[in-house]
Backbone as a ProteinNet text record, in pm:
[ID]
protein_1_A
[PRIMARY]
MSPTYYDTIASSYDELYQEEQLAKIVIIKQQLQGKLNPKTTILDVGCGSYFADWQGIVTGIDPSNALLKQAAKKGIKIVFGVAENLPFKDK
[TERTIARY]
22692.4	22755.7	22743.1	22705.9	22695.9	22834.2	22846.2	22973.6	23029.5	23157.4	23222	23258.1	23309.2	23354.9	23462.3	23548.5	23657.9	23607.5	23502.4	23438.5	23394.9	23334	23289.2	23394.4	23516.7	23626.3	23732.8	23708.1	23813.1	23873.1	23804.7	23855.6	23954.1	23949.5	24041	24133.3	24124.6	24202.7	24356.3	24415.1	24558.6	24598.9	24514.6	24545.7	24532.4	24435.9	24416.1	24512.3	24558.3	24629.2	24766.6	24807.6	24931.7	25046.4	25063.5	25179	25188.7	25075.9	25068.4	25108.3	25051.1	25075.9	25220.7	25280.6	25414.3	25517.3	25483.5	25568.5	25567.4	25453.6	25435.7	25520.5	25504.3	25574.5	25729.1	25782.7	25918.9	25965.6	25894.3	25927.2	25925.6	25820.1	25808.3	25915.8	25952.4	26058.2	26187	26219.6	26345.9	26354.1	26240.5	26238.1	26261.5	26214	26217.8	26343.4	26429.4	26539.3	26619.7	26648.8	26726	26646.2	26517.6	26429.9	26332.2	26324.4	26226	26298.8	26245	26298	26186	26203.9	26090	25999.9	26056.1	25976.2	25906.1	25927.3	25858.7	25710.2	25637.7	25487.1	25448.2	25370.2	25331.8	25184.1	25129.8	24980.4	24979.9	24933.2	24915.6	24773	24755	24632.5	24585.7	24471	24425.9	24510	24521.6	24607.1	24566.2	24437.2	24392.7	24409.3	24462.7	24487.1	24630	24702.8	24836.6	24948.2	25017.2	25132.5	25268	25267.8	25393.4	25494.9	25463.3	25555.6	25654.5	25597.1	25671.6	25777.9	25764.5	25861.8	25867.5	25755.7	25734.9	25607.2	25558.6	25431.2	25324.5	25253.3	25170.1	25024.4	24951.3	24804.2	24758	24679.8	24619	24478.1	24446.4	24315.5	24261	24139.7	24080.2	23924.3	23852.2	23705.6	23644.8	23726.2	23666.3	23685.7	23579.7	23584.4	23646.4	23610.2	23667.1	23810.2	23868.3	24015.7	24076.8	24015.7	24068.5	24083.2	23986	23995.8	24125.4	24148.9	24265.5	24394.7	24395.8	24513.9	24541.4	24430.6	24444.7	24515	24490.3	24554.1	24709.7	24752.9	24899.6	24959.8	24885.5	24942.9	24950.6	24874.8	24870.4	24736	24748.7	24621.3	24549.2	24410.1	24327.1	24227.5	24190.9	24086.8	24008	23870.7	23778.4	23780.2	23803.2	23791.8	23841.9	23834.5	23881	23986	24065.5	24174	24123.1	24007	23953.8	23898.4	23885.1	23835.2	23895.1	24023.6	24094.9	24038.1	24010.3	23956.7	24056.9	24149	24255.8	24264	24300.7	24328.9	24458.5	24477.5	24599.9	24693.4	24813.7	24923.2	25012.5
8026.1	7918.6	7940.5	7844.1	7863.8	7873	7945.9	7950	7817.5	7800	7679.8	7687	7583.3	7582.5	7690.4	7701.9	7795.2	7940.6	7957.3	8102.9	8140	8043.3	8068.8	8100.2	8044.2	8070.3	8151.8	8220	8292.7	8402.3	8465.3	8565	8507.1	8378.9	8322.5	8215.3	8208	8110.7	8116.2	8234.9	8246.3	8194.6	8234	8187.5	8038.8	7981	7836.4	7753.7	7799.8	7717.6	7772	7882.8	7940.1	7847.4	7803.1	7724.8	7594.5	7531.4	7401.1	7427.7	7532.2	7564.3	7601.8	7683.5	7728.8	7610.5	7516.1	7398.5	7321.6	7306.1	7237.6	7314.8	7445	7534.6	7517.3	7511.4	7490.1	7363	7256.2	7133.2	7143.8	7209.5	7222	7311.3	7421	7511.1	7435.1	7349	7276.5	7188.8	7126.8	7040.1	7125	7244	7335.2	7423.4	7415.2	7508.9	7517.4	7641.1	7658.9	7641.3	7612.8	7593.5	7705.1	7797.5	7907.2	8041.6	8127.9	8265.5	8357	8489.4	8579.6	8570.6	8496.3	8484.7	8344.6	8261.4	8123.8	8144.8	8073.1	8077.5	7961.1	7997.9	7907.3	7908.4	7777.5	7773.3	7725.8	7794.5	7756.9	7702.2	7569	7505.9	7498	7551.7	7557	7664.1	7776.3	7878.9	7936.4	7923.1	7980.8	8131.8	8184.9	8325.6	8361.4	8264.7	8281.3	8311.7	8207.5	8228	8211.2	8153.7	8090.5	8193.6	8305.9	8395.2	8327.3	8265.8	8186.8	8259.2	8389.7	8473.2	8441.6	8424.4	8402.9	8471.5	8435.8	8492.6	8393.7	8432.5	8338.1	8356.3	8244.5	8242.7	8143.1	8193.6	8109.4	8074.2	7942.5	7894.8	7840.5	7864.4	7814.1	7816.9	7731.9	7734.7	7828	7908.4	7998	8141.2	8208.5	8350.2	8436.1	8409.2	8490.5	8478.9	8354.5	8339.9	8395.5	8390.4	8449.5	8595	8666.9	8808.3	8841.3	8757.3	8781.9	8760	8660.9	8627.7	8740.9	8793.6	8906.3	9029.2	9050.8	9165	9142.5	9018	8988.3	8992	9038.7	9071.7	8952.9	8846.7	8740.4	8745.7	8686.4	8666	8561.3	8578.3	8477.1	8422.4	8289.2	8223.5	8134.9	8149.2	8061	7932.5	7823.8	7690	7585.7	7455.3	7349.1	7269	7195	7114.3	7015	6950.4	6841.4	6888.1	7011.8	7065.5	7204.6	7205	7323.5	7398.4	7529.6	7610.4	7668.8	7579.1	7621.5	7525	7578.6	7490.1	7415.1	7296.8	7224.6	7286.9	7281.9	7339.2	7228
5036.8	5106.8	5265.6	5347.9	5486.4	5546.3	5664.6	5727.3	5773	5761.2	5806.9	5959.3	6015.7	6154.9	6166.8	6066.8	6075.6	6064.6	5991.7	5989.6	6135.6	6204.6	6337.8	6440.6	6420.1	6515	6463.1	6349.6	6280.5	6378.8	6457.8	6550.9	6647.8	6675.6	6767.9	6701	6572.7	6498.6	6526.3	6519.4	6544.6	6681.7	6784.9	6923	6929.8	6863.5	6869	6794.6	6685	6583	6540.9	6583.5	6538.7	6570	6694.9	6737.6	6653.9	6637.2	6558.4	6412.2	6356.1	6212.7	6190.4	6276.8	6265.3	6276.8	6360.1	6364.5	6232.2	6173.6	6042.3	5933.1	5936.5	5837.9	5850.8	5965.7	5986.5	5914.9	5931.9	5868.7	5712.8	5659.5	5513.7	5461.8	5538.9	5481.1	5487.7	5581.8	5582.1	5459.3	5421.2	5309.5	5175.3	5173.1	5052.2	5058.9	5153.4	5166.3	5037.5	4994.9	4878.1	4742.6	4754.3	4637.5	4610.4	4714	4698.8	4684.2	4609.9	4587.4	4570.4	4569	4561.6	4434.4	4331.3	4207.9	4202	4305.9	4309.6	4329.7	4244.2	4259.9	4355	4454.6	4570.9	4580.7	4595.3	4623.8	4774.3	4863	5000.2	5028.4	5020.5	5027	5174.8	5208.2	5345.3	5417.6	5362.4	5409.6	5551	5579.6	5703.1	5705.6	5822.1	5825.2	5769.5	5716	5657.9	5766.8	5807.1	5896.3	5826.2	5706.5	5646.2	5600	5550.5	5485.9	5402.4	5288.7	5200.5	5119.8	5113.1	5037.1	4892.1	4831	4693.1	4646	4532.1	4480.5	4528.9	4632.8	4709.7	4675.1	4645.2	4639.5	4749.9	4835.5	4938.3	4912.5	4932.4	4912.1	5041.2	5070.7	5197.3	5185.6	5250.1	5244.3	5348.4	5421.2	5517.6	5466.8	5434.3	5392	5500.4	5628.2	5736.1	5754.5	5730.3	5739.9	5608.8	5497.8	5376.7	5387.5	5449.3	5478.4	5562.1	5666.5	5744.2	5660.2	5581.3	5494.4	5392	5339.3	5241.3	5306.8	5434.2	5499.2	5510.9	5485.5	5496.6	5358.4	5257.9	5130.6	5027.3	5048.9	4955.4	4872.3	4750.3	4673.7	4738.8	4745.9	4806.8	4709.2	4729	4643.6	4734	4728.4	4805.7	4734.1	4807.3	4757.1	4849.6	4806.4	4888	4814.1	4891.2	4834.9	4735.7	4767.6	4692	4555.3	4532.9	4409.3	4376.1	4347.4	4317.1	4197.8	4216.6	4103.5	4011	3965.9	3874.9	3755.1	3643	3521.3	3546.2	3497.9	3496.8	3399.7	3440.1	3348.5	3305
[MASK]
+++++++++++++++++++++++++++++++++++++++++++++++++++++++++++++++++++++++++++++++++++++++++++

């Protein structure tokens, strides 16, 4: 598969998007307050380099291999894919 836009900017991704992504994460965590624990299974769709620290069992999915490599270094399971076609079986 050819590199995505995000593959080409992966080395600068955190600098470019961290503030915006962290602001979104704060809102999401407020909505989920009291519903997450270390055993919660979480799918972070479009995880990028992974800023969230969801404090659960996290799988990150992203179409950028370069960003997935960064996310993997933060200790989450990674899967290459896109939101429109998730590579998981329905439960």
